[in-house]
Amino acid sequence: AQRVTQPEKLLSVFKGAPVELKCNYSYSGSPELFWYVQYSRQRLQLLLRHISRESIKGFTADLNKGETSFHLKKPFAQEEDSAMYYCALISGGSNYKLTFGKGTLLTVNP
Amino acid sequence: DAGVTQSPTHLIKTRGQQVTLRCSPKSGHDTVSWYQQALGQGPQFIFQYYEEEERQRGNFPDRFSGHQFPNYSSELNVNALLLGDSALYLCASSLRFGWTTDTQYFGPGTRLTVL
């Protein structure tokens, strides 16, 4: 069964500091991985997906198949980055359901 | 485009009752998925509808059922409510069924409280 683990429930950093939100997954195949974000009083929205290899709002995430990880990184955190972040995967093939981790609440302090 | 809309916003029911939640997908989207998000947890997949049929299902009992209408809107029904069904229920829509790279757009959710 596929599983997504986000080991940190809470993460607090200062503005300008680097930030890394950890995500590990368990799935034997080649899943598609995503990061979703929920800002205060807003709906859940896609931040980035590994297949696009894109950088959104300064965030990047690299898929490491050897370590089964998909950590989200940003070199200089901003206060507006404070939000709930969810890592998610789709196992692919004929399985289209998104499996989410429990989320990490990031707080960026001034 | 208002995006994905859900109604009602909040709902309070008692154990044993039945509830129906509604979702309208983003304009142009034909695939609707439902998720349950308990407090402190990530969203958990319930099922997905396309062409008015349930295409995928998560680990939820038969008390959870759904429907999709010709205009692509969808309903989630929960029978014989339990206290543990208290959660935020999220609806998400996507453009093309089966395209796993398609972005899922989420609605604001319906907060269900079972007393």
Tab-separated table of N, CA, C and O in Angstrom, chain A residues 22-79:
chain	number	residue	atom	x	y	z
A	22	LYS	N	10.159	17.907	5.141
A	22	LYS	CA	10.492	16.543	4.763
A	22	LYS	C	9.255	15.733	4.361
A	22	LYS	O	8.167	15.887	4.921
A	23	CYS	N	9.492	14.885	3.375
A	23	CYS	CA	8.439	13.982	2.915
A	23	CYS	C	9.089	12.676	2.485
A	23	CYS	O	10.011	12.679	1.666
A	24	ASN	N	8.619	11.580	3.050
A	24	ASN	CA	9.064	10.261	2.621
A	24	ASN	C	7.850	9.465	2.193
A	24	ASN	O	6.756	9.629	2.729
A	25	TYR	N	8.049	8.618	1.218
A	25	TYR	CA	6.912	7.836	0.737
A	25	TYR	C	7.289	6.370	0.673
A	25	TYR	O	8.478	6.012	0.620
A	26	SER	N	6.299	5.531	0.685
A	26	SER	CA	6.535	4.103	0.500
A	26	SER	C	5.638	3.643	-0.635
A	26	SER	O	4.411	3.760	-0.574
A	27	TYR	N	6.285	3.234	-1.676
A	27	TYR	CA	5.611	2.672	-2.850
A	27	TYR	C	6.685	2.064	-3.717
A	27	TYR	O	7.704	2.684	-3.979
A	28	SER	N	6.460	0.882	-4.182
A	28	SER	CA	7.504	0.161	-4.895
A	28	SER	C	7.675	0.593	-6.339
A	28	SER	O	8.713	0.397	-6.934
A	29	GLY	N	6.670	1.206	-6.909
A	29	GLY	CA	6.737	1.610	-8.306
A	29	GLY	C	7.290	3.013	-8.478
A	29	GLY	O	8.118	3.473	-7.690
A	30	SER	N	6.845	3.677	-9.511
A	30	SER	CA	7.268	5.056	-9.793
A	30	SER	C	6.086	5.989	-9.624
A	30	SER	O	5.346	6.235	-10.571
A	31	PRO	N	5.930	6.512	-8.417
A	31	PRO	CA	4.770	7.365	-8.180
A	31	PRO	C	4.961	8.769	-8.739
A	31	PRO	O	6.075	9.162	-9.083
A	32	GLU	N	3.891	9.476	-8.803
A	32	GLU	CA	3.962	10.906	-9.111
A	32	GLU	C	3.742	11.648	-7.803
A	32	GLU	O	2.815	11.341	-7.053
A	33	LEU	N	4.612	12.603	-7.530
A	33	LEU	CA	4.586	13.289	-6.236
A	33	LEU	C	4.255	14.748	-6.374
A	33	LEU	O	4.599	15.397	-7.376
A	34	PHE	N	3.584	15.252	-5.354
A	34	PHE	CA	3.080	16.617	-5.352
A	34	PHE	C	3.273	17.237	-3.963
A	34	PHE	O	3.312	16.544	-2.955
A	35	TRP	N	3.348	18.554	-3.968
A	35	TRP	CA	3.214	19.313	-2.729
A	35	TRP	C	1.993	20.221	-2.874
A	35	TRP	O	1.864	20.954	-3.878
A	36	TYR	N	1.097	20.131	-1.892
A	36	TYR	CA	-0.057	21.009	-1.813
A	36	TYR	C	0.133	21.940	-0.628
A	36	TYR	O	0.763	21.594	0.364
A	37	VAL	N	-0.454	23.131	-0.721
A	37	VAL	CA	-0.311	24.120	0.343
A	37	VAL	C	-1.686	24.692	0.678
A	37	VAL	O	-2.560	24.816	-0.201
A	38	GLN	N	-1.874	24.975	1.940
A	38	GLN	CA	-3.108	25.632	2.381
A	38	GLN	C	-2.743	26.834	3.240
A	38	GLN	O	-2.284	26.667	4.383
A	39	TYR	N	-2.935	28.016	2.692
A	39	TYR	CA	-2.731	29.250	3.450
A	39	TYR	C	-3.946	29.486	4.334
A	39	TYR	O	-5.030	28.948	4.090
A	40	SER	N	-3.748	30.333	5.357
A	40	SER	CA	-4.825	30.590	6.303
A	40	SER	C	-6.085	31.076	5.591
A	40	SER	O	-6.024	31.984	4.765
A	41	ARG	N	-7.197	30.409	5.883
A	41	ARG	CA	-8.516	30.781	5.342
A	41	ARG	C	-8.615	30.626	3.823
A	41	ARG	O	-9.487	31.229	3.195
A	42	GLN	N	-7.712	29.847	3.250
A	42	GLN	CA	-7.800	29.574	1.809
A	42	GLN	C	-7.950	28.081	1.581
A	42	GLN	O	-7.735	27.276	2.486
A	43	ARG	N	-8.312	27.717	0.397
A	43	ARG	CA	-8.494	26.307	0.085
A	43	ARG	C	-7.169	25.661	-0.274
A	43	ARG	O	-6.194	26.335	-0.600
A	44	LEU	N	-7.151	24.357	-0.198
A	44	LEU	CA	-5.986	23.568	-0.554
A	44	LEU	C	-5.658	23.776	-2.041
A	44	LEU	O	-6.550	23.744	-2.889
A	45	GLN	N	-4.384	24.005	-2.330
A	45	GLN	CA	-4.014	24.237	-3.732
A	45	GLN	C	-2.666	23.585	-4.035
A	45	GLN	O	-1.830	23.420	-3.148
A	46	LEU	N	-2.478	23.246	-5.289
A	46	LEU	CA	-1.234	22.629	-5.706
A	46	LEU	C	-0.099	23.646	-5.664
A	46	LEU	O	-0.241	24.765	-6.165
A	47	LEU	N	1.023	23.253	-5.074
A	47	LEU	CA	2.202	24.111	-5.068
A	47	LEU	C	3.132	23.706	-6.213
A	47	LEU	O	3.490	24.525	-7.044
A	48	LEU	N	3.504	22.429	-6.225
A	48	LEU	CA	4.314	21.952	-7.332
A	48	LEU	C	4.228	20.435	-7.445
A	48	LEU	O	3.766	19.748	-6.542
A	49	ARG	N	4.653	19.936	-8.597
A	49	ARG	CA	4.644	18.489	-8.849
A	49	ARG	C	6.016	18.103	-9.392
A	49	ARG	O	6.647	18.892	-10.094
A	50	HIS	N	6.463	16.928	-9.067
A	50	HIS	CA	7.846	16.567	-9.398
A	50	HIS	C	8.039	16.445	-10.898
A	50	HIS	O	9.110	16.735	-11.404
A	51	ILE	N	7.000	16.047	-11.623
A	51	ILE	CA	7.172	15.777	-13.051
A	51	ILE	C	7.471	17.069	-13.815
A	51	ILE	O	8.075	17.040	-14.878
A	52	SER	N	7.053	18.203	-13.259
A	52	SER	CA	7.267	19.472	-13.943
A	52	SER	C	8.647	20.042	-13.689
A	52	SER	O	9.087	20.935	-14.407
A	53	ARG	N	9.287	19.569	-12.612
A	53	ARG	CA	10.615	20.056	-12.226
A	53	ARG	C	10.636	21.591	-12.198
A	53	ARG	O	11.541	22.232	-12.728
A	54	GLU	N	9.596	22.149	-11.633
A	54	GLU	CA	9.463	23.606	-11.639
A	54	GLU	C	9.766	24.172	-10.264
A	54	GLU	O	9.826	23.452	-9.283
A	55	SER	N	9.944	25.482	-10.251
A	55	SER	CA	10.119	26.203	-8.995
A	55	SER	C	8.964	27.168	-8.860
A	55	SER	O	8.729	27.997	-9.746
A	56	ILE	N	8.227	27.036	-7.784
A	56	ILE	CA	7.074	27.896	-7.549
A	56	ILE	C	7.298	28.664	-6.261
A	56	ILE	O	7.601	28.076	-5.225
A	57	LYS	N	7.164	29.976	-6.334
A	57	LYS	CA	7.352	30.849	-5.159
A	57	LYS	C	8.698	30.564	-4.486
A	57	LYS	O	8.825	30.671	-3.263
A	58	GLY	N	9.683	30.171	-5.273
A	58	GLY	CA	11.018	29.929	-4.738
A	58	GLY	C	11.202	28.544	-4.149
A	58	GLY	O	12.297	28.199	-3.714
A	59	PHE	N	10.140	27.740	-4.130
A	59	PHE	CA	10.215	26.384	-3.607
A	59	PHE	C	10.623	25.401	-4.701
A	59	PHE	O	10.188	25.519	-5.839
A	60	THR	N	11.433	24.430	-4.329
A	60	THR	CA	11.784	23.331	-5.215
A	60	THR	C	11.665	22.031	-4.437
A	60	THR	O	11.710	22.026	-3.198
A	61	ALA	N	11.518	20.946	-5.163
A	61	ALA	CA	11.475	19.631	-4.526
A	61	ALA	C	12.088	18.638	-5.486
A	61	ALA	O	11.752	18.621	-6.666
A	62	ASP	N	12.990	17.843	-4.980
A	62	ASP	CA	13.650	16.833	-5.800
A	62	ASP	C	13.233	15.452	-5.363
A	62	ASP	O	13.249	15.134	-4.165
A	63	LEU	N	12.882	14.642	-6.339
A	63	LEU	CA	12.506	13.266	-6.047
A	63	LEU	C	13.769	12.429	-5.933
A	63	LEU	O	14.574	12.378	-6.860
A	64	ASN	N	13.956	11.794	-4.802
A	64	ASN	CA	15.098	10.911	-4.572
A	64	ASN	C	14.544	9.499	-4.423
A	64	ASN	O	14.051	9.114	-3.363
A	65	LYS	N	14.627	8.741	-5.513
A	65	LYS	CA	14.030	7.400	-5.496
A	65	LYS	C	14.780	6.461	-4.566
A	65	LYS	O	14.190	5.563	-3.967
A	66	GLY	N	16.084	6.674	-4.432
A	66	GLY	CA	16.872	5.804	-3.552
A	66	GLY	C	16.451	5.939	-2.106
A	66	GLY	O	16.348	4.956	-1.372
A	67	GLU	N	16.195	7.171	-1.694
A	67	GLU	CA	15.781	7.426	-0.319
A	67	GLU	C	14.258	7.532	-0.197
A	67	GLU	O	13.758	7.798	0.891
A	68	THR	N	13.563	7.345	-1.282
A	68	THR	CA	12.088	7.514	-1.347
A	68	THR	C	11.669	8.790	-0.617
A	68	THR	O	10.843	8.767	0.296
A	69	SER	N	12.268	9.889	-1.057
A	69	SER	CA	11.959	11.170	-0.425
A	69	SER	C	11.620	12.206	-1.482
A	69	SER	O	11.997	12.082	-2.655
A	70	PHE	N	10.901	13.227	-1.048
A	70	PHE	CA	10.499	14.331	-1.924
A	70	PHE	C	10.416	15.572	-1.039
A	70	PHE	O	9.364	16.140	-0.835
A	71	HIS	N	11.568	15.994	-0.531
A	71	HIS	CA	11.612	17.103	0.408
A	71	HIS	C	11.409	18.431	-0.316
A	71	HIS	O	11.925	18.658	-1.406
A	72	LEU	N	10.702	19.330	0.343
A	72	LEU	CA	10.422	20.670	-0.208
A	72	LEU	C	11.408	21.653	0.402
A	72	LEU	O	11.563	21.697	1.619
A	73	LYS	N	12.032	22.466	-0.462
A	73	LYS	CA	13.071	23.371	0.031
A	73	LYS	C	12.877	24.776	-0.503
A	73	LYS	O	12.350	24.982	-1.600
A	74	LYS	N	13.331	25.713	0.327
A	74	LYS	CA	13.377	27.106	-0.111
A	74	LYS	C	14.577	27.756	0.571
A	74	LYS	O	14.738	27.615	1.787
A	75	PRO	N	15.419	28.435	-0.167
A	75	PRO	CA	16.644	28.958	0.432
A	75	PRO	C	16.421	30.104	1.415
A	75	PRO	O	17.148	30.216	2.407
A	76	PHE	N	15.412	30.929	1.163
A	76	PHE	CA	15.175	32.092	2.038
A	76	PHE	C	13.676	32.199	2.318
A	76	PHE	O	12.909	32.644	1.464
A	77	ALA	N	13.267	31.797	3.488
A	77	ALA	CA	11.843	31.796	3.828
A	77	ALA	C	11.299	33.208	3.984
A	77	ALA	O	11.995	34.117	4.456
A	78	GLN	N	10.052	33.385	3.579
A	78	GLN	CA	9.342	34.656	3.726
A	78	GLN	C	8.150	34.457	4.659
A	78	GLN	O	7.609	33.345	4.774
A	79	GLU	N	7.704	35.538	5.287
A	79	GLU	CA	6.572	35.416	6.211
A	79	GLU	C	5.336	34.876	5.516
A	79	GLU	O	4.555	34.132	6.116
